Short mmCIF file of C-alpha atoms in Angstrom, two decimals:
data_model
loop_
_atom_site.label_atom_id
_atom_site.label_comp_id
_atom_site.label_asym_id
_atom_site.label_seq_id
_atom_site.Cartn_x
_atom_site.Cartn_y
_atom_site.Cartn_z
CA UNK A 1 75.86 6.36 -25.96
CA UNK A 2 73.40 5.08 -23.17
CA UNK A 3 72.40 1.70 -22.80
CA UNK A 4 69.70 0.33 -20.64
CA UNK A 5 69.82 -3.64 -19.78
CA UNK A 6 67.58 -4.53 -16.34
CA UNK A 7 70.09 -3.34 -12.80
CA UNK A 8 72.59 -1.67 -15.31
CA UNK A 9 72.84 1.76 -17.18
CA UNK A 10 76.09 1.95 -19.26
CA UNK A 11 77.06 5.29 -20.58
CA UNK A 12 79.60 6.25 -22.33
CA UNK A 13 81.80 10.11 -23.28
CA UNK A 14 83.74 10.35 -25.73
CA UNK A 15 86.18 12.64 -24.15
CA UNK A 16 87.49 13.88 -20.81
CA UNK A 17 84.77 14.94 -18.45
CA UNK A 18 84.15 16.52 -15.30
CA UNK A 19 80.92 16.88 -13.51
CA UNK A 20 79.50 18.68 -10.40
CA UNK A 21 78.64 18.02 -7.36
CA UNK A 22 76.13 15.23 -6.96
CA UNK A 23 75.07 11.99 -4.84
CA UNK A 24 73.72 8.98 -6.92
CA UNK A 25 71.70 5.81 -5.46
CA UNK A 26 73.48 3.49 -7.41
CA UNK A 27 77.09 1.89 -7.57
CA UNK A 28 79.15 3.90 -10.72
CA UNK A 29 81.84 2.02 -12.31
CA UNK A 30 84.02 4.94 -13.56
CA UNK A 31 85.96 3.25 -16.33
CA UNK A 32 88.71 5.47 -18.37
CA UNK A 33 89.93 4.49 -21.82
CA UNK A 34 93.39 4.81 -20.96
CA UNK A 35 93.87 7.99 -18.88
CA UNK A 36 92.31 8.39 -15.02
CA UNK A 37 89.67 8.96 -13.12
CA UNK A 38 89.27 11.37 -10.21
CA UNK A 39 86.99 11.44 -6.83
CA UNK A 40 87.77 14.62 -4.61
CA UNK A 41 91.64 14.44 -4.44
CA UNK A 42 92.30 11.01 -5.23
CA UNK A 43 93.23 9.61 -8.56
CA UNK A 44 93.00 5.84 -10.19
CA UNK A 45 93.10 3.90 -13.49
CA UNK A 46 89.18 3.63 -12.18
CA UNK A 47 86.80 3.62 -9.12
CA UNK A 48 83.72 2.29 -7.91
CA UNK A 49 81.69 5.04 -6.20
CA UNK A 50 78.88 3.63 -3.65
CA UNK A 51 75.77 4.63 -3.47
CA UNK A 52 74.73 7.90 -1.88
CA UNK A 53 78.46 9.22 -1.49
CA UNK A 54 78.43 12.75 -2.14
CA UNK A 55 81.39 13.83 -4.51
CA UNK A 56 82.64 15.37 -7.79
CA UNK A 57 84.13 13.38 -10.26
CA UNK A 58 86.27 13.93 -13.31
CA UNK A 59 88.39 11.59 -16.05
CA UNK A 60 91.46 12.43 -17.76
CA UNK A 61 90.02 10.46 -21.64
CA UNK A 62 87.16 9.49 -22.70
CA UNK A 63 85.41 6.93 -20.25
CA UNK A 64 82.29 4.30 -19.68
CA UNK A 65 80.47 5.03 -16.66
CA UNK A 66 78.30 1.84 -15.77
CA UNK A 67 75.16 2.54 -12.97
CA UNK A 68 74.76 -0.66 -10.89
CA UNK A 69 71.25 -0.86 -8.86
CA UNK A 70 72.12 -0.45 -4.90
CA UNK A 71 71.02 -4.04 -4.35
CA UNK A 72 73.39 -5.54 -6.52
CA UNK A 73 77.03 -5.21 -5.49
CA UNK A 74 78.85 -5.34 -1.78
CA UNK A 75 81.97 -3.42 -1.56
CA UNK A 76 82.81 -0.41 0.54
CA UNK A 77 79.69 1.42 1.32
CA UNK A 78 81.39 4.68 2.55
CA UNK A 79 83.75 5.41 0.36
CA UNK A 80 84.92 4.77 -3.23
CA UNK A 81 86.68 1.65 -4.36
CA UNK A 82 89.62 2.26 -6.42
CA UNK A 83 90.50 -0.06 -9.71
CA UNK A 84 93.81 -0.97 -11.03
CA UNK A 85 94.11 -0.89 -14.59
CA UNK A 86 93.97 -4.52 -15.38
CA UNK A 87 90.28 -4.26 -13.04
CA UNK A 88 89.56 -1.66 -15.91
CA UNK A 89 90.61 -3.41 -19.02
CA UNK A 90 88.75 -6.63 -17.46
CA UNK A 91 85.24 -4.59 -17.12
CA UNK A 92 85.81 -3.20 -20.73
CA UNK A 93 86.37 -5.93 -22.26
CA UNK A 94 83.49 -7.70 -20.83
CA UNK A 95 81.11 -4.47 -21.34
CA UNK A 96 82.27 -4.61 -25.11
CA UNK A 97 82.21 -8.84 -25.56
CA UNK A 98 78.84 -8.53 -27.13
CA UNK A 99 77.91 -9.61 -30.95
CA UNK A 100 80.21 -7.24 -33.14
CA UNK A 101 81.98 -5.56 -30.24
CA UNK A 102 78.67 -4.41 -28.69
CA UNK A 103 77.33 -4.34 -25.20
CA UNK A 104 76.95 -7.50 -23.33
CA UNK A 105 75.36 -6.81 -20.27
CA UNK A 106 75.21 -10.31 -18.37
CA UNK A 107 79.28 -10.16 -18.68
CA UNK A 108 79.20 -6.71 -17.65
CA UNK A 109 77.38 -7.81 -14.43
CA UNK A 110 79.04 -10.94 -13.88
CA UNK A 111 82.50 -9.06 -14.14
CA UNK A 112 81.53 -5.92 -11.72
CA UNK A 113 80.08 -8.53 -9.25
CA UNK A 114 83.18 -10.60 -9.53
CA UNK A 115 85.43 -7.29 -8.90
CA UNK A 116 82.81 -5.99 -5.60
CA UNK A 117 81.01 -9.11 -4.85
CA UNK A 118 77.34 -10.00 -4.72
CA UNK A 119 75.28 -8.02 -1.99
CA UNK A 120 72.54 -10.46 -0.28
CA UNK A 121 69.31 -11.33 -1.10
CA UNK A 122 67.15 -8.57 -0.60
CA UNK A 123 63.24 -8.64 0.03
CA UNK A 124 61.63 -8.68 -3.40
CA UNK A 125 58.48 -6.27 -2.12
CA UNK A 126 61.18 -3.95 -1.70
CA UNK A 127 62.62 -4.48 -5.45
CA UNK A 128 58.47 -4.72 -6.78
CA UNK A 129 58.20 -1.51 -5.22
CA UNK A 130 60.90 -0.10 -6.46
CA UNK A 131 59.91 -1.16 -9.81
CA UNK A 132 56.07 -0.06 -9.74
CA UNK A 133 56.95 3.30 -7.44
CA UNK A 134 58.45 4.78 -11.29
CA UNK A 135 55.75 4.32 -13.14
CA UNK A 136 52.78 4.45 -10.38
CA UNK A 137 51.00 7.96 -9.46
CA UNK A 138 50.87 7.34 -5.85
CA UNK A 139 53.04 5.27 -3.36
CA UNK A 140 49.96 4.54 -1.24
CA UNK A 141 48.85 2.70 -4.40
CA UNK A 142 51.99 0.61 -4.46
CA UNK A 143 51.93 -0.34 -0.66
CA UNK A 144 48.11 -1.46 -1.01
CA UNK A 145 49.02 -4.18 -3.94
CA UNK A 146 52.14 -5.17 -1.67
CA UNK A 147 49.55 -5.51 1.31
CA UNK A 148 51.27 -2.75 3.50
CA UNK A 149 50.69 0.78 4.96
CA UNK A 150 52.91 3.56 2.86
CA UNK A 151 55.03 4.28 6.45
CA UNK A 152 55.85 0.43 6.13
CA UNK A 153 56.85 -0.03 2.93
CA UNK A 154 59.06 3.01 2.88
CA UNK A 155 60.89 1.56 6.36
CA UNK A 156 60.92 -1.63 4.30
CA UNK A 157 63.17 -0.45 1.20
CA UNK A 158 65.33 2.15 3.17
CA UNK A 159 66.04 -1.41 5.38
CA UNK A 160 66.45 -3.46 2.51
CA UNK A 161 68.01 -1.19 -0.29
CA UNK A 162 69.84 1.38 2.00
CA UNK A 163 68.07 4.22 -0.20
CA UNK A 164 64.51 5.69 0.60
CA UNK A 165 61.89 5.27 -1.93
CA UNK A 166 61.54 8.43 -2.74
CA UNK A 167 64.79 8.35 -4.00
CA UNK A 168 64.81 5.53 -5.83
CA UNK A 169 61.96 6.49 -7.64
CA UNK A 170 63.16 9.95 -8.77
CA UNK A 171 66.67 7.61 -10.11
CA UNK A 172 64.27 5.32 -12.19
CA UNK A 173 62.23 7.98 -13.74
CA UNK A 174 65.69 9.73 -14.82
CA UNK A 175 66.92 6.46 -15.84
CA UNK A 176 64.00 6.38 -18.43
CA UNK A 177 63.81 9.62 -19.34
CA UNK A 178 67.89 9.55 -20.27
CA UNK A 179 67.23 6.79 -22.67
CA UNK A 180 64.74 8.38 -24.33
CA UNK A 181 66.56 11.33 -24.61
CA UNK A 182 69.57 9.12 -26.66
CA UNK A 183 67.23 6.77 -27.96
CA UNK A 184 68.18 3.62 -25.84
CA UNK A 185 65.08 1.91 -25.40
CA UNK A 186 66.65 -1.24 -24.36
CA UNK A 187 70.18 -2.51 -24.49
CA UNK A 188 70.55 -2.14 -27.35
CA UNK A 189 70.45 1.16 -27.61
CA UNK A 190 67.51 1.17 -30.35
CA UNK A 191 65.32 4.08 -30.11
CA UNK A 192 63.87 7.15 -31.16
CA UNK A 193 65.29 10.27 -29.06
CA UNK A 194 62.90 13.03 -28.02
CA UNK A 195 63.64 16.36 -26.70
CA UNK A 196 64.13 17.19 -23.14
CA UNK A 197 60.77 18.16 -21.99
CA UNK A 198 59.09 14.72 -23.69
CA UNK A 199 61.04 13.03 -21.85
CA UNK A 200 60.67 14.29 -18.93
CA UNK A 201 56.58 14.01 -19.56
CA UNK A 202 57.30 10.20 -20.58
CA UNK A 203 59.22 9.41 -17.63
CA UNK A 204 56.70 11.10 -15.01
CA UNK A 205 58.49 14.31 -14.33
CA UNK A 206 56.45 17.48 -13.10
CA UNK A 207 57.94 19.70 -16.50
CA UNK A 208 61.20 19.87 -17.58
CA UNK A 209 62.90 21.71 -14.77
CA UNK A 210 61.84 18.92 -12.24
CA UNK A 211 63.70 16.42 -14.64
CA UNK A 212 67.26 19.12 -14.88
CA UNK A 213 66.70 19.61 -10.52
CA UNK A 214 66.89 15.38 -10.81
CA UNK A 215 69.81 15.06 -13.38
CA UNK A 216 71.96 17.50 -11.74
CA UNK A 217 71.13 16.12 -7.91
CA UNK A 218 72.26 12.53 -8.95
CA UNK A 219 74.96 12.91 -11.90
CA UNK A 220 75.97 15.98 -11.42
CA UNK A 221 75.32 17.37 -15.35
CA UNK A 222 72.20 18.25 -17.12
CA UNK A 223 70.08 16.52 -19.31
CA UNK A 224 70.98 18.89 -22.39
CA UNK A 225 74.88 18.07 -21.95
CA UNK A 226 73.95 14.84 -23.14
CA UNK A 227 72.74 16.19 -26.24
CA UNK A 228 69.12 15.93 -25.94
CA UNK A 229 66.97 18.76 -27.80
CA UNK A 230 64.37 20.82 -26.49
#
């Protein structure tokens, strides 16, 4: 299951996982149904990995794993944040407080920012370009609607955001080409699926090795383990 709602991306496995190497530009709420988690050679009831910490990462049960955007939380920026397991129960039970035991994504949010805190107000030409940067051909086009040079508005978002552009821009083109690939078109997880190489054409991918190169660099798995067809 994959669910897209605005700053979050909520997946979740239905078994024990492990996956490779990998550096994401988000926060990742690792959030176990009852076993553990694992980052390097430490263990918890959960964790909170911050963006662009290199590591592998493994649970003991099936798990949610919840993406937060880099401008959303403040906690530890260099290193992971470990969860007790009443932290854990309190983020599930918020993730799942939705109508009939579904996703409710404002409580999800309100709950993780509760647990990390709430990172400060960041430049919205930063979050705009962002935004547009996924879905535009060419960052020069971007900068000219914002009113600055390219050079600029790159210094601008790896200032503001901590992550460069290019970067977040690869991130939000997987993000979109993930839920199409499980059919979450919004939060609610309504959608038709498509195989691995529409979705990487949907989401602005070069073919459908550029979109696997992406998966793998920032989650560490491929886009096939999450059962999309070619």
């Amino acid at each position: 299951m994959l669910a897209l709602a605005g700053d979050l991306a909520v997946f979740a496995e239905s078994r024990a996982y492990e996956v490779a190497w990998h550096r994401h530009p988000a926060w990742k709420l690792v959030l176990p149904l009852g076993g553990h988690a694992v980052v390097g050679e430490s263990v918890g009831a959960g964790v909170l990995v911050p963006p662009q910490y290199a590591h592998v990462c493994a649970t003991s049960s099936a798990f949610v794993a919840v993406f937060v955007e880099a401008w959303c939380l403040r906690a530890h920026p260099a290193s992971p944040t470990w969860l007790d397991g009443r932290a854990v129960r309190r983020l599930l039970d918020a993730a799942s407080s939705g109508t009939g035991g579904g996703l409710d994504a404002e409580a999800l949010r309100a709950e993780a920012a509760a647990f990390a805190g709430v990172r400060r107000a960041v430049d919205p030409r930063a979050l705009h370009a962002v935004r547009a940067s996924a879905r535009a051909t060419r960052i020069d086009a971007v900068a000219a609607e914002l009113g600055l040079s390219p050079a600029r508005l790159r210094a601008l978002v790896a200032a503001e955001i901590g992550v460069p552009l290019a970067t977040m821009r690869q991130w939000r083109r997987l993000r979109k080409a993930f839920g199409s690939l499980v059919g979450a078109g919004g939060a609610g997880g309504a959608g038709g699926a498509v195989g691995i190489a529409g979705a990487a054409a949907e989401a602005g991918f070069a073919d459908q090795a550029h979109l696997t190169r992406a998966a793998r660099r920032f989650i560490g798995r491929t886009p096939g383990s999450l059962g999309g067809r070619r």
